[in-house]
Amino acid sequence: MKMNDSYSNATYWLAGISAFFAGLTLQDWGFIIGLAVSIALGILTYRLNWREQMKRTQILCDILSKTNSANPSATATIVAELG
């Protein structure tokens, strides 16, 4: 008996969700799709910028590990080789 109640509740939920989406206008759908695309592009931009920052940080760490504060001309040579 409990199994039939869960199926009945599931059909009511699906009917309610279907009714909600059926009530949306074309303008509502355009807003929802535009919002989803904007969020996706924002996340992709964030990840791309984060990856570039990590590359830049790694380059600076490599330069710092190869530098010698006692010999500035050697440091300039190392930086010139990287660039």
mmCIF file of N, CA and C in Angstrom:
data_model
loop_
_atom_site.group_PDB
_atom_site.id
_atom_site.type_symbol
_atom_site.label_atom_id
_atom_site.label_comp_id
_atom_site.label_asym_id
_atom_site.label_seq_id
_atom_site.Cartn_x
_atom_site.Cartn_y
_atom_site.Cartn_z
ATOM 1 N N MET A 1 0.819 -1.186 0.000
ATOM 2 C CA MET A 1 0.000 0.000 0.000
ATOM 3 C C MET A 1 0.868 1.257 0.000
ATOM 4 N N LYS A 2 1.984 1.189 0.678
ATOM 5 C CA LYS A 2 2.870 2.345 0.762
ATOM 6 C C LYS A 2 3.474 2.669 -0.609
ATOM 7 N N MET A 3 3.707 1.631 -1.405
ATOM 8 C CA MET A 3 4.312 1.825 -2.712
ATOM 9 C C MET A 3 3.402 2.635 -3.635
ATOM 10 N N ASN A 4 2.108 2.391 -3.578
ATOM 11 C CA ASN A 4 1.171 3.126 -4.414
ATOM 12 C C ASN A 4 1.106 4.589 -4.017
ATOM 13 N N ASP A 5 1.232 4.869 -2.735
ATOM 14 C CA ASP A 5 1.222 6.257 -2.286
ATOM 15 C C ASP A 5 2.430 7.016 -2.823
ATOM 16 N N SER A 6 3.590 6.370 -2.858
ATOM 17 C CA SER A 6 4.789 7.056 -3.368
ATOM 18 C C SER A 6 4.656 7.321 -4.872
ATOM 19 N N TYR A 7 4.071 6.383 -5.605
ATOM 20 C CA TYR A 7 3.847 6.618 -7.030
ATOM 21 C C TYR A 7 2.844 7.748 -7.241
ATOM 22 N N SER A 8 1.837 7.774 -6.413
ATOM 23 C CA SER A 8 0.827 8.819 -6.512
ATOM 24 C C SER A 8 1.443 10.185 -6.210
ATOM 25 N N ASN A 9 2.265 10.249 -5.180
ATOM 26 C CA ASN A 9 2.924 11.509 -4.846
ATOM 27 C C ASN A 9 3.870 11.948 -5.963
ATOM 28 N N ALA A 10 4.564 10.999 -6.569
ATOM 29 C CA ALA A 10 5.487 11.329 -7.659
ATOM 30 C C ALA A 10 4.732 11.904 -8.854
ATOM 31 N N THR A 11 3.581 11.331 -9.158
ATOM 32 C CA THR A 11 2.822 11.853 -10.301
ATOM 33 C C THR A 11 2.286 13.247 -10.004
ATOM 34 N N TYR A 12 1.878 13.499 -8.755
ATOM 35 C CA TYR A 12 1.432 14.848 -8.402
ATOM 36 C C TYR A 12 2.571 15.853 -8.503
ATOM 37 N N TRP A 13 3.745 15.466 -8.045
ATOM 38 C CA TRP A 13 4.911 16.363 -8.140
ATOM 39 C C TRP A 13 5.244 16.656 -9.592
ATOM 40 N N LEU A 14 5.286 15.617 -10.416
ATOM 41 C CA LEU A 14 5.592 15.817 -11.839
ATOM 42 C C LEU A 14 4.520 16.666 -12.528
ATOM 43 N N ALA A 15 3.277 16.473 -12.159
ATOM 44 C CA ALA A 15 2.205 17.286 -12.736
ATOM 45 C C ALA A 15 2.357 18.744 -12.309
ATOM 46 N N GLY A 16 2.732 18.967 -11.073
ATOM 47 C CA GLY A 16 2.932 20.336 -10.597
ATOM 48 C C GLY A 16 4.098 21.016 -11.283
ATOM 49 N N ILE A 17 5.190 20.282 -11.454
ATOM 50 C CA ILE A 17 6.359 20.836 -12.146
ATOM 51 C C ILE A 17 6.030 21.126 -13.608
ATOM 52 N N SER A 18 5.299 20.208 -14.238
ATOM 53 C CA SER A 18 4.898 20.419 -15.634
ATOM 54 C C SER A 18 3.983 21.640 -15.769
ATOM 55 N N ALA A 19 3.076 21.810 -14.832
ATOM 56 C CA ALA A 19 2.173 22.959 -14.872
ATOM 57 C C ALA A 19 2.947 24.259 -14.687
ATOM 58 N N PHE A 20 3.946 24.240 -13.809
ATOM 59 C CA PHE A 20 4.760 25.440 -13.598
ATOM 60 C C PHE A 20 5.476 25.836 -14.887
ATOM 61 N N PHE A 21 6.148 24.868 -15.521
ATOM 62 C CA PHE A 21 6.888 25.184 -16.745
ATOM 63 C C PHE A 21 5.965 25.512 -17.909
ATOM 64 N N ALA A 22 4.777 24.946 -17.932
ATOM 65 C CA ALA A 22 3.823 25.260 -18.999
ATOM 66 C C ALA A 22 3.313 26.693 -18.867
ATOM 67 N N GLY A 23 3.337 27.231 -17.666
ATOM 68 C CA GLY A 23 2.849 28.581 -17.450
ATOM 69 C C GLY A 23 3.856 29.668 -17.798
ATOM 70 N N LEU A 24 5.072 29.296 -18.134
ATOM 71 C CA LEU A 24 6.090 30.292 -18.468
ATOM 72 C C LEU A 24 5.882 30.821 -19.884
ATOM 73 N N THR A 25 6.069 32.115 -20.037
ATOM 74 C CA THR A 25 5.942 32.723 -21.356
ATOM 75 C C THR A 25 7.281 32.646 -22.085
ATOM 76 N N LEU A 26 7.276 33.073 -23.332
ATOM 77 C CA LEU A 26 8.503 33.081 -24.119
ATOM 78 C C LEU A 26 9.529 34.035 -23.505
ATOM 79 N N GLN A 27 9.046 35.137 -22.976
ATOM 80 C CA GLN A 27 9.948 36.101 -22.329
ATOM 81 C C GLN A 27 10.585 35.479 -21.081
ATOM 82 N N ASP A 28 9.823 34.709 -20.325
ATOM 83 C CA ASP A 28 10.362 34.030 -19.147
ATOM 84 C C ASP A 28 11.437 33.026 -19.547
ATOM 85 N N TRP A 29 11.174 32.260 -20.601
ATOM 86 C CA TRP A 29 12.154 31.287 -21.071
ATOM 87 C C TRP A 29 13.424 31.985 -21.549
ATOM 88 N N GLY A 30 13.262 33.105 -22.248
ATOM 89 C CA GLY A 30 14.437 33.854 -22.695
ATOM 90 C C GLY A 30 15.259 34.342 -21.523
ATOM 91 N N PHE A 31 14.590 34.803 -20.466
ATOM 92 C CA PHE A 31 15.306 35.253 -19.281
ATOM 93 C C PHE A 31 16.046 34.100 -18.616
ATOM 94 N N ILE A 32 15.393 32.956 -18.471
ATOM 95 C CA ILE A 32 16.016 31.798 -17.813
ATOM 96 C C ILE A 32 17.216 31.305 -18.614
ATOM 97 N N ILE A 33 17.074 31.223 -19.926
ATOM 98 C CA ILE A 33 18.189 30.766 -20.765
ATOM 99 C C ILE A 33 19.327 31.784 -20.732
ATOM 100 N N GLY A 34 18.995 33.076 -20.808
ATOM 101 C CA GLY A 34 20.021 34.112 -20.733
ATOM 102 C C GLY A 34 20.751 34.097 -19.402
ATOM 103 N N LEU A 35 20.028 33.873 -18.327
ATOM 104 C CA LEU A 35 20.635 33.793 -17.006
ATOM 105 C C LEU A 35 21.583 32.603 -16.922
ATOM 106 N N ALA A 36 21.162 31.462 -17.431
ATOM 107 C CA ALA A 36 21.999 30.265 -17.397
ATOM 108 C C ALA A 36 23.273 30.464 -18.221
ATOM 109 N N VAL A 37 23.149 31.064 -19.398
ATOM 110 C CA VAL A 37 24.322 31.314 -20.243
ATOM 111 C C VAL A 37 25.261 32.308 -19.568
ATOM 112 N N SER A 38 24.711 33.348 -18.944
ATOM 113 C CA SER A 38 25.543 34.337 -18.264
ATOM 114 C C SER A 38 26.309 33.714 -17.104
ATOM 115 N N ILE A 39 25.650 32.873 -16.344
ATOM 116 C CA ILE A 39 26.322 32.202 -15.229
ATOM 117 C C ILE A 39 27.415 31.281 -15.753
ATOM 118 N N ALA A 40 27.126 30.530 -16.808
ATOM 119 C CA ALA A 40 28.132 29.621 -17.377
ATOM 120 C C ALA A 40 29.339 30.397 -17.891
ATOM 121 N N LEU A 41 29.111 31.495 -18.590
ATOM 122 C CA LEU A 41 30.230 32.293 -19.097
ATOM 123 C C LEU A 41 31.030 32.922 -17.960
ATOM 124 N N GLY A 42 30.351 33.338 -16.907
ATOM 125 C CA GLY A 42 31.051 33.886 -15.749
ATOM 126 C C GLY A 42 31.951 32.859 -15.091
ATOM 127 N N ILE A 43 31.458 31.647 -14.947
ATOM 128 C CA ILE A 43 32.258 30.578 -14.348
ATOM 129 C C ILE A 43 33.445 30.237 -15.246
ATOM 130 N N LEU A 44 33.219 30.155 -16.549
ATOM 131 C CA LEU A 44 34.318 29.843 -17.474
ATOM 132 C C LEU A 44 35.376 30.950 -17.470
ATOM 133 N N THR A 45 34.952 32.201 -17.417
ATOM 134 C CA THR A 45 35.899 33.313 -17.355
ATOM 135 C C THR A 45 36.715 33.262 -16.076
ATOM 136 N N TYR A 46 36.052 32.981 -14.961
ATOM 137 C CA TYR A 46 36.756 32.863 -13.686
ATOM 138 C C TYR A 46 37.817 31.764 -13.745
ATOM 139 N N ARG A 47 37.445 30.601 -14.279
ATOM 140 C CA ARG A 47 38.399 29.485 -14.343
ATOM 141 C C ARG A 47 39.570 29.794 -15.273
ATOM 142 N N LEU A 48 39.295 30.446 -16.405
ATOM 143 C CA LEU A 48 40.362 30.801 -17.335
ATOM 144 C C LEU A 48 41.327 31.795 -16.690
ATOM 145 N N ASN A 49 40.780 32.814 -16.023
ATOM 146 C CA ASN A 49 41.635 33.792 -15.358
ATOM 147 C C ASN A 49 42.444 33.145 -14.232
ATOM 148 N N TRP A 50 41.828 32.238 -13.493
ATOM 149 C CA TRP A 50 42.528 31.558 -12.404
ATOM 150 C C TRP A 50 43.679 30.721 -12.954
ATOM 151 N N ARG A 51 43.442 30.032 -14.075
ATOM 152 C CA ARG A 51 44.496 29.212 -14.674
ATOM 153 C C ARG A 51 45.661 30.091 -15.144
ATOM 154 N N GLU A 52 45.348 31.225 -15.766
ATOM 155 C CA GLU A 52 46.406 32.126 -16.216
ATOM 156 C C GLU A 52 47.179 32.708 -15.037
ATOM 157 N N GLN A 53 46.494 33.010 -13.949
ATOM 158 C CA GLN A 53 47.177 33.517 -12.758
ATOM 159 C C GLN A 53 48.119 32.461 -12.191
ATOM 160 N N MET A 54 47.710 31.197 -12.212
ATOM 161 C CA MET A 54 48.568 30.125 -11.708
ATOM 162 C C MET A 54 49.806 29.961 -12.589
ATOM 163 N N LYS A 55 49.630 30.083 -13.905
ATOM 164 C CA LYS A 55 50.789 30.002 -14.803
ATOM 165 C C LYS A 55 51.757 31.144 -14.521
ATOM 166 N N ARG A 56 51.215 32.356 -14.365
ATOM 167 C CA ARG A 56 52.038 33.526 -14.094
ATOM 168 C C ARG A 56 52.760 33.386 -12.755
ATOM 169 N N THR A 57 52.065 32.882 -11.757
ATOM 170 C CA THR A 57 52.683 32.678 -10.452
ATOM 171 C C THR A 57 53.797 31.653 -10.536
ATOM 172 N N GLN A 58 53.603 30.595 -11.301
ATOM 173 C CA GLN A 58 54.643 29.571 -11.454
ATOM 174 C C GLN A 58 55.869 30.149 -12.156
ATOM 175 N N ILE A 59 55.665 30.985 -13.139
ATOM 176 C CA ILE A 59 56.792 31.618 -13.827
ATOM 177 C C ILE A 59 57.565 32.500 -12.853
ATOM 178 N N LEU A 60 56.850 33.280 -12.057
ATOM 179 C CA LEU A 60 57.524 34.138 -11.088
ATOM 180 C C LEU A 60 58.260 33.324 -10.023
ATOM 181 N N CYS A 61 57.695 32.207 -9.606
ATOM 182 C CA CYS A 61 58.386 31.337 -8.644
ATOM 183 C C CYS A 61 59.657 30.751 -9.254
ATOM 184 N N ASP A 62 59.594 30.375 -10.540
ATOM 185 C CA ASP A 62 60.786 29.865 -11.221
ATOM 186 C C ASP A 62 61.870 30.934 -11.298
ATOM 187 N N ILE A 63 61.477 32.157 -11.608
ATOM 188 C CA ILE A 63 62.450 33.256 -11.672
ATOM 189 C C ILE A 63 63.059 33.482 -10.308
ATOM 190 N N LEU A 64 62.230 33.486 -9.273
ATOM 191 C CA LEU A 64 62.721 33.731 -7.920
ATOM 192 C C LEU A 64 63.668 32.634 -7.458
ATOM 193 N N SER A 65 63.405 31.395 -7.823
ATOM 194 C CA SER A 65 64.269 30.298 -7.389
ATOM 195 C C SER A 65 65.615 30.315 -8.117
ATOM 196 N N LYS A 66 65.665 30.914 -9.307
ATOM 197 C CA LYS A 66 66.900 30.940 -10.076
ATOM 198 C C LYS A 66 67.723 32.204 -9.852
ATOM 199 N N THR A 67 67.183 33.179 -9.124
ATOM 200 C CA THR A 67 67.894 34.443 -8.954
ATOM 201 C C THR A 67 68.938 34.354 -7.857
ATOM 202 N N ASN A 68 69.892 35.247 -7.972
ATOM 203 C CA ASN A 68 70.955 35.347 -6.982
ATOM 204 C C ASN A 68 71.040 36.818 -6.606
ATOM 205 N N SER A 69 70.723 37.117 -5.357
ATOM 206 C CA SER A 69 70.709 38.522 -4.941
ATOM 207 C C SER A 69 72.105 39.124 -4.924
ATOM 208 N N ALA A 70 73.123 38.295 -4.849
ATOM 209 C CA ALA A 70 74.494 38.807 -4.833
ATOM 210 C C ALA A 70 74.978 39.177 -6.232
ATOM 211 N N ASN A 71 74.340 38.637 -7.263
ATOM 212 C CA ASN A 71 74.790 38.873 -8.630
ATOM 213 C C ASN A 71 73.601 39.329 -9.490
ATOM 214 N N PRO A 72 73.295 40.636 -9.515
ATOM 215 C CA PRO A 72 72.130 41.126 -10.275
ATOM 216 C C PRO A 72 72.245 40.907 -11.776
ATOM 217 N N SER A 73 73.451 40.914 -12.332
ATOM 218 C CA SER A 73 73.572 40.716 -13.774
ATOM 219 C C SER A 73 73.205 39.289 -14.170
ATOM 220 N N ALA A 74 73.494 38.320 -13.308
ATOM 221 C CA ALA A 74 73.084 36.939 -13.583
ATOM 222 C C ALA A 74 71.556 36.825 -13.540
ATOM 223 N N THR A 75 70.947 37.542 -12.623
ATOM 224 C CA THR A 75 69.482 37.551 -12.545
ATOM 225 C C THR A 75 68.895 38.161 -13.804
ATOM 226 N N ALA A 76 69.464 39.235 -14.281
ATOM 227 C CA ALA A 76 68.991 39.869 -15.514
ATOM 228 C C ALA A 76 69.124 38.914 -16.692
ATOM 229 N N THR A 77 70.181 38.129 -16.725
ATOM 230 C CA THR A 77 70.388 37.156 -17.802
ATOM 231 C C THR A 77 69.311 36.074 -17.754
ATOM 232 N N ILE A 78 68.996 35.611 -16.561
ATOM 233 C CA ILE A 78 67.967 34.565 -16.401
ATOM 234 C C ILE A 78 66.607 35.094 -16.853
ATOM 235 N N VAL A 79 66.285 36.310 -16.461
ATOM 236 C CA VAL A 79 65.009 36.906 -16.850
ATOM 237 C C VAL A 79 64.953 37.111 -18.362
ATOM 238 N N ALA A 80 66.062 37.498 -18.956
ATOM 239 C CA ALA A 80 66.104 37.699 -20.402
ATOM 240 C C ALA A 80 65.922 36.364 -21.141
ATOM 241 N N GLU A 81 66.438 35.279 -20.595
ATOM 242 C CA GLU A 81 66.274 33.969 -21.203
ATOM 243 C C GLU A 81 64.810 33.510 -21.159
ATOM 244 N N LEU A 82 64.123 33.861 -20.094
ATOM 245 C CA LEU A 82 62.711 33.449 -19.966
ATOM 246 C C LEU A 82 61.799 34.243 -20.877
ATOM 247 N N GLY A 83 62.112 35.517 -21.078
ATOM 248 C CA GLY A 83 61.223 36.393 -21.835
ATOM 249 C C GLY A 83 61.519 36.342 -23.278
#
